[in-house]
Coordinates of C-alpha atoms in Angstrom, one line a residue:
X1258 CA 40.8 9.7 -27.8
X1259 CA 43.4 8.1 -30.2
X1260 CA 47.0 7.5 -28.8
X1261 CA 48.6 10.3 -30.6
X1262 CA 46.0 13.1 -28.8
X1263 CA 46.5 11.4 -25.2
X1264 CA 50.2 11.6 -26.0
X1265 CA 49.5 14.9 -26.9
X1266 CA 47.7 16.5 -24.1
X1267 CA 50.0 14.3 -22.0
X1268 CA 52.8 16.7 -23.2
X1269 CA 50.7 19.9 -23.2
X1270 CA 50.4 18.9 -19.4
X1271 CA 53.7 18.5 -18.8
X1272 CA 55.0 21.8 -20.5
X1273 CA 52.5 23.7 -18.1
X1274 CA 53.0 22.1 -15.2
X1275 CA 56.8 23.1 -16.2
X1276 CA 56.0 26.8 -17.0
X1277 CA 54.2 27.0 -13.6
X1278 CA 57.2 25.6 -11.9
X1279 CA 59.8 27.8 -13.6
X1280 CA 57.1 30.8 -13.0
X1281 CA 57.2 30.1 -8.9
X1282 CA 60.8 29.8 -9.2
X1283 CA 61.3 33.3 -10.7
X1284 CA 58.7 34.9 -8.1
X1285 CA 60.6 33.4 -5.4
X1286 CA 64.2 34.7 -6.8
X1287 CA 62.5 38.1 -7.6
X1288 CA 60.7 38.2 -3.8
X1289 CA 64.2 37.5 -2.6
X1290 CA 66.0 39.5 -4.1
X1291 CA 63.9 42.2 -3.1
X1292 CA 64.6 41.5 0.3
X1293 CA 68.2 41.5 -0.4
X1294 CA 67.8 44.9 -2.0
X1295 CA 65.9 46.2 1.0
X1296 CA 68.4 44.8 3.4
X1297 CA 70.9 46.4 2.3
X1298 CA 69.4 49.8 1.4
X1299 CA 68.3 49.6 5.5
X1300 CA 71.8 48.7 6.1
X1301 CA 72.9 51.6 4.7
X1302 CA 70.7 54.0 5.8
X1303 CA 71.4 52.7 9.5
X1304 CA 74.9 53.3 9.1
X1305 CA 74.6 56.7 7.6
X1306 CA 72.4 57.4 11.1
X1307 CA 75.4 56.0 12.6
X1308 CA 77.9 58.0 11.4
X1309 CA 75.8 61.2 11.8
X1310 CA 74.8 59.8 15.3
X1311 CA 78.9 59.4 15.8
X1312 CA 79.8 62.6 14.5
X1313 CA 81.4 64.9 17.0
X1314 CA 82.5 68.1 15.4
X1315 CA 81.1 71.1 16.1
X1316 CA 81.1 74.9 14.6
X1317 CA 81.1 77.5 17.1
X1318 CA 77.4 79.3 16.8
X1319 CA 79.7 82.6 16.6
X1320 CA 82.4 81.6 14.3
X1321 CA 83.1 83.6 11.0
X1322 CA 82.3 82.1 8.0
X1323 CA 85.8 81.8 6.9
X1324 CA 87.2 79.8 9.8
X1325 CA 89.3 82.7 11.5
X1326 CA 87.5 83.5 14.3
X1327 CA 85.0 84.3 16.6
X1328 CA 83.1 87.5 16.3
X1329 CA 82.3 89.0 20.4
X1330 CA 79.1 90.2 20.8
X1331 CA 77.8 89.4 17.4
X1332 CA 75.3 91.5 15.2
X1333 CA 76.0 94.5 17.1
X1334 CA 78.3 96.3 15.3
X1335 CA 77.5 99.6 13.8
X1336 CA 77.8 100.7 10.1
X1337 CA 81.8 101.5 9.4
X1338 CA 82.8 100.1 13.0
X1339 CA 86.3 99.2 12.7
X1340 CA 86.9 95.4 12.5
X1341 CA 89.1 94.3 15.4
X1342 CA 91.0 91.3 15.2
X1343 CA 93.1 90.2 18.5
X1344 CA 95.4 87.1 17.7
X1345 CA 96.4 85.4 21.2
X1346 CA 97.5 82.2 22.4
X1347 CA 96.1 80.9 26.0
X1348 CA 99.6 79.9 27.1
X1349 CA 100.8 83.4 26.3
X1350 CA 101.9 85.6 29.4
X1351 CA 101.7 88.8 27.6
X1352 CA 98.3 87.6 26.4
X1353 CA 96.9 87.8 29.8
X1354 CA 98.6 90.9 30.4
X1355 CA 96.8 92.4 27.3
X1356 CA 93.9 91.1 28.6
X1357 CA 94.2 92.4 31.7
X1358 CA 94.7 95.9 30.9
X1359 CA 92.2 96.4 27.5
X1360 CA 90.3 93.4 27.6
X1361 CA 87.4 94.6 29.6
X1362 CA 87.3 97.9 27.0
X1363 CA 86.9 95.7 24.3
X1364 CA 84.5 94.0 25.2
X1365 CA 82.9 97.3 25.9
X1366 CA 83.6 98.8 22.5
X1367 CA 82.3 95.4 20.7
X1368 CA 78.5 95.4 22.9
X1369 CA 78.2 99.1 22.5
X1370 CA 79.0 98.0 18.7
X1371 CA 82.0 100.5 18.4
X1372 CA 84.1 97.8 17.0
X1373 CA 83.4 94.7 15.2
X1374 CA 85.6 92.7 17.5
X1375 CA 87.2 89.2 16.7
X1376 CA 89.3 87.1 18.6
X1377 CA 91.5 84.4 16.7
X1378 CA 92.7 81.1 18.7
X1379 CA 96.1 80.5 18.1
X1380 CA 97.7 77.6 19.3
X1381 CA 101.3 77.9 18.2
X1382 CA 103.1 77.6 21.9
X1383 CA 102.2 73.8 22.3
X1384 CA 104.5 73.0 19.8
X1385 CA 107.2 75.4 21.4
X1386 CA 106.1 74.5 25.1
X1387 CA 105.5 70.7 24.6
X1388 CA 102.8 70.3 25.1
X1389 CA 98.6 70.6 24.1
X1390 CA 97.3 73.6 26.7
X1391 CA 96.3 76.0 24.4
X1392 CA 94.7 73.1 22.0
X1393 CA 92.5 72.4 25.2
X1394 CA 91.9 76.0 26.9
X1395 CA 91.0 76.8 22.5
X1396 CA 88.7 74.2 22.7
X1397 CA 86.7 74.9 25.7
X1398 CA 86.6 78.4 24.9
X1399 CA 84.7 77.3 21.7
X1400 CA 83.0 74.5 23.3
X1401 CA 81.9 77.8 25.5
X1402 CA 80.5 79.4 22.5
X1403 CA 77.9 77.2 22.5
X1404 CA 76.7 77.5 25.6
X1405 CA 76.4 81.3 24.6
X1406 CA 79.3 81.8 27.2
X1407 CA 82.4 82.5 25.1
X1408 CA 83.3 86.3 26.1
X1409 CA 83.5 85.4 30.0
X1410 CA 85.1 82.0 29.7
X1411 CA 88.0 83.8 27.8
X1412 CA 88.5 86.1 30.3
X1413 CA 88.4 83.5 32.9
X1414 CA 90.7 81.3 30.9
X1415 CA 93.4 84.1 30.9
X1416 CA 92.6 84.7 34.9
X1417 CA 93.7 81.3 35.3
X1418 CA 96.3 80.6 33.2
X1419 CA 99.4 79.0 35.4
X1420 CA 101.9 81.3 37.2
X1421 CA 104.8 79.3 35.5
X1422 CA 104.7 79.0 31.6
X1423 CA 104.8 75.8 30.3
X1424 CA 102.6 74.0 33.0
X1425 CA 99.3 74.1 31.0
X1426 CA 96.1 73.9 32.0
X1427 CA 94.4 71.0 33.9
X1428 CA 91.3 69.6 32.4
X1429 CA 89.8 69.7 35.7
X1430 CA 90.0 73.6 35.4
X1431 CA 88.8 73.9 31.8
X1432 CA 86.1 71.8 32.2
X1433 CA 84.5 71.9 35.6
X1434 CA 86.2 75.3 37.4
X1435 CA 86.2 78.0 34.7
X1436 CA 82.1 76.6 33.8
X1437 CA 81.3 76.8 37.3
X1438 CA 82.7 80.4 37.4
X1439 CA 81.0 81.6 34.6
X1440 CA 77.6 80.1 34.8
X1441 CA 77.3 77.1 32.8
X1442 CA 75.0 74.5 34.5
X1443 CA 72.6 72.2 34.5
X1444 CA 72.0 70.9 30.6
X1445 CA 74.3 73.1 29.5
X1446 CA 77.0 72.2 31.7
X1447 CA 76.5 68.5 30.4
X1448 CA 76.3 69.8 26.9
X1449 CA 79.7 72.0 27.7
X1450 CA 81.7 69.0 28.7
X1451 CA 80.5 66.4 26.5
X1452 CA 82.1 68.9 23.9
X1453 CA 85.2 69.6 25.9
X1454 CA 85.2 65.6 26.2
X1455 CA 84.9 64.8 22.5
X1456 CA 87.3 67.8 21.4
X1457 CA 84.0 68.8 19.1
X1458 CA 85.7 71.9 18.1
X1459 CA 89.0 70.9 17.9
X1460 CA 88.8 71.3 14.1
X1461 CA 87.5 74.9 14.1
X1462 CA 90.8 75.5 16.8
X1463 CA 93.2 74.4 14.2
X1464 CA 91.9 75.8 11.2
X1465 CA 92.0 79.3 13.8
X1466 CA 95.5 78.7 14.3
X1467 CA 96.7 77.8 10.9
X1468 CA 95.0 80.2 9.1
X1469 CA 96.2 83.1 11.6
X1470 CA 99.8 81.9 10.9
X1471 CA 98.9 83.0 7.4
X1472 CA 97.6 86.2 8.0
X1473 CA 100.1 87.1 10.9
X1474 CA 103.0 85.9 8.2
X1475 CA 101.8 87.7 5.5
X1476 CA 101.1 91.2 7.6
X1477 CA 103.8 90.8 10.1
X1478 CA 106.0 88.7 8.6
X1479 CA 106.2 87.0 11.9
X1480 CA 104.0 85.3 14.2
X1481 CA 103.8 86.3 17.7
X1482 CA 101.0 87.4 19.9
X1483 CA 99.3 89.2 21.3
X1484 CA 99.0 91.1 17.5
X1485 CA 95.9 93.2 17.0
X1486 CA 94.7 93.7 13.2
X1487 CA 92.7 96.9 12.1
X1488 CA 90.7 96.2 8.8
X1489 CA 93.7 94.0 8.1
X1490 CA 96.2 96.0 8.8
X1491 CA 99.0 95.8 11.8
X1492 CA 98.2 98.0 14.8
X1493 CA 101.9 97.6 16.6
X1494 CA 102.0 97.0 20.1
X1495 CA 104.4 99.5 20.5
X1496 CA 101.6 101.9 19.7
X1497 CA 99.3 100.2 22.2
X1498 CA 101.6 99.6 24.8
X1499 CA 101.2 102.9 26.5
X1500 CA 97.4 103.7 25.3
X1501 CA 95.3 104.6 28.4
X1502 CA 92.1 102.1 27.5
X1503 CA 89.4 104.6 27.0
X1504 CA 91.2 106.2 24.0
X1505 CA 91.5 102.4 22.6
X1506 CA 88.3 103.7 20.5
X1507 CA 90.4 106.5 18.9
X1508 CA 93.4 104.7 18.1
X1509 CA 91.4 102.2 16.1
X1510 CA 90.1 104.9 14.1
X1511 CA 93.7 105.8 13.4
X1512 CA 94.4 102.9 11.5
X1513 CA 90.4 102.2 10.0

């Protein structure tokens, strides 16, 4: 082998053993950033689990699709039934009044599917009272809803609101008395207050109260409760007032 062809294949060599070294180079930069890829697309994925993991908010089962309110006794309304909308604040001494006297006929009228009855959260008085009762007893009436309880905890709210107005309610009575009254135990009692704890409705309360404001506003031109709506239209309490309960029925005909 002349000079020239030794110097040759000595270069040939040379070049190869380069192109094999550049070669592994790539394959390692390409393996790593692989790894860097995957890394990151677990990273994300774990913190998306995270946030759904951290998410607390929680619909009402029996909320209406709009936000307004919560339907009592759902899917049991017949054909034409009059929709029944009660607007009421938990801090609201006439409220539990109301209650008192025609609450246990509605409830009636909306199982035997008479009515299509609604009740809408407001929370207005906090602001007026200083401070965040009817946030809280709003809250645990909805956290209530998903322990399929919501009817009898808002009786119960109302049959223990304070004697004074203004004082609020304790959390110890929203979230351990008024369960224990009404029936919610065991899992369900841990769901009930880990959803009372977290304020997991608190959303769908605020979006009640804000959006009955509007309606109240734009039928009443005021906002005060209790305010009963007919198929959206004003059923004064003037009308009400003196209404012996079992002919609740035909005054909400009246005004269907």
């Amino acid at each position: 082998m002349t000079q020239n062809n030794r110097e040759r294949l000595r270069q040939a060599q040379a070049a190869a053993a380069k192109q094999q070294r550049l070669t592994r180079i790539i394959g390692v930069g390409a393996a790593l950033l692989v790894l860097v890829v995957v890394g990151v697309f677990i990273g994300v994925m774990l913190q998306n689990q995270g946030k759904v993991a951290d998410s607390s908010t929680i619909t009402p089962p029996n909320a209406t699709p709009d936000g307004k309110s919560i339907v009592v006794s759902p899917g049991t309304a017949k054909a034409g039934a009059p929709v029944v909308e009660l607007f009421f604040d938990y801090q609201c001494p006439v409220c539990k009044q109301f209650e008192q006297y025609f609450g246990g006929t509605l409830t009636s009228l909306a199982a035997s599917g008479d009515i299509d009855l609604r009740y809408r959260t407001m929370t207005f008085l906090d602001s007026n009272l200083g401070n965040d009762a009817s946030v809280r007893a709003g809250v645990a009436a909805t956290c209530a809803d998903v322990a399929g309880k919501y009817a009898d905890f808002h009786i119960k709210v109302f049959e223990n609101q304070p004697a004074t107005e203004g004082d609020g309610y304790a959390d110890a009575v929203l979230r351990d008395t008024i369960p224990s009254e009404v029936g919610i135990t065991g899992d369900a009692l841990t769901s009930f207050q880990s959803c009372y704890d977290k304020q997991a409705t608190k959303a769908f309360v605020n979006t009640s109260n804000e959006l009955g404001q509007q309606d109240m506003l734009s039928v009443n031109k005021k906002v005060a409760t209790p305010t009963i709506h007919v198929n959206g239209k004003d059923l004064p309490l003037s009308d009400i007032a003196n209404v012996d309960p079992t002919k609740l029925l035909d005054l909400f005909t009246q005004y269907a």
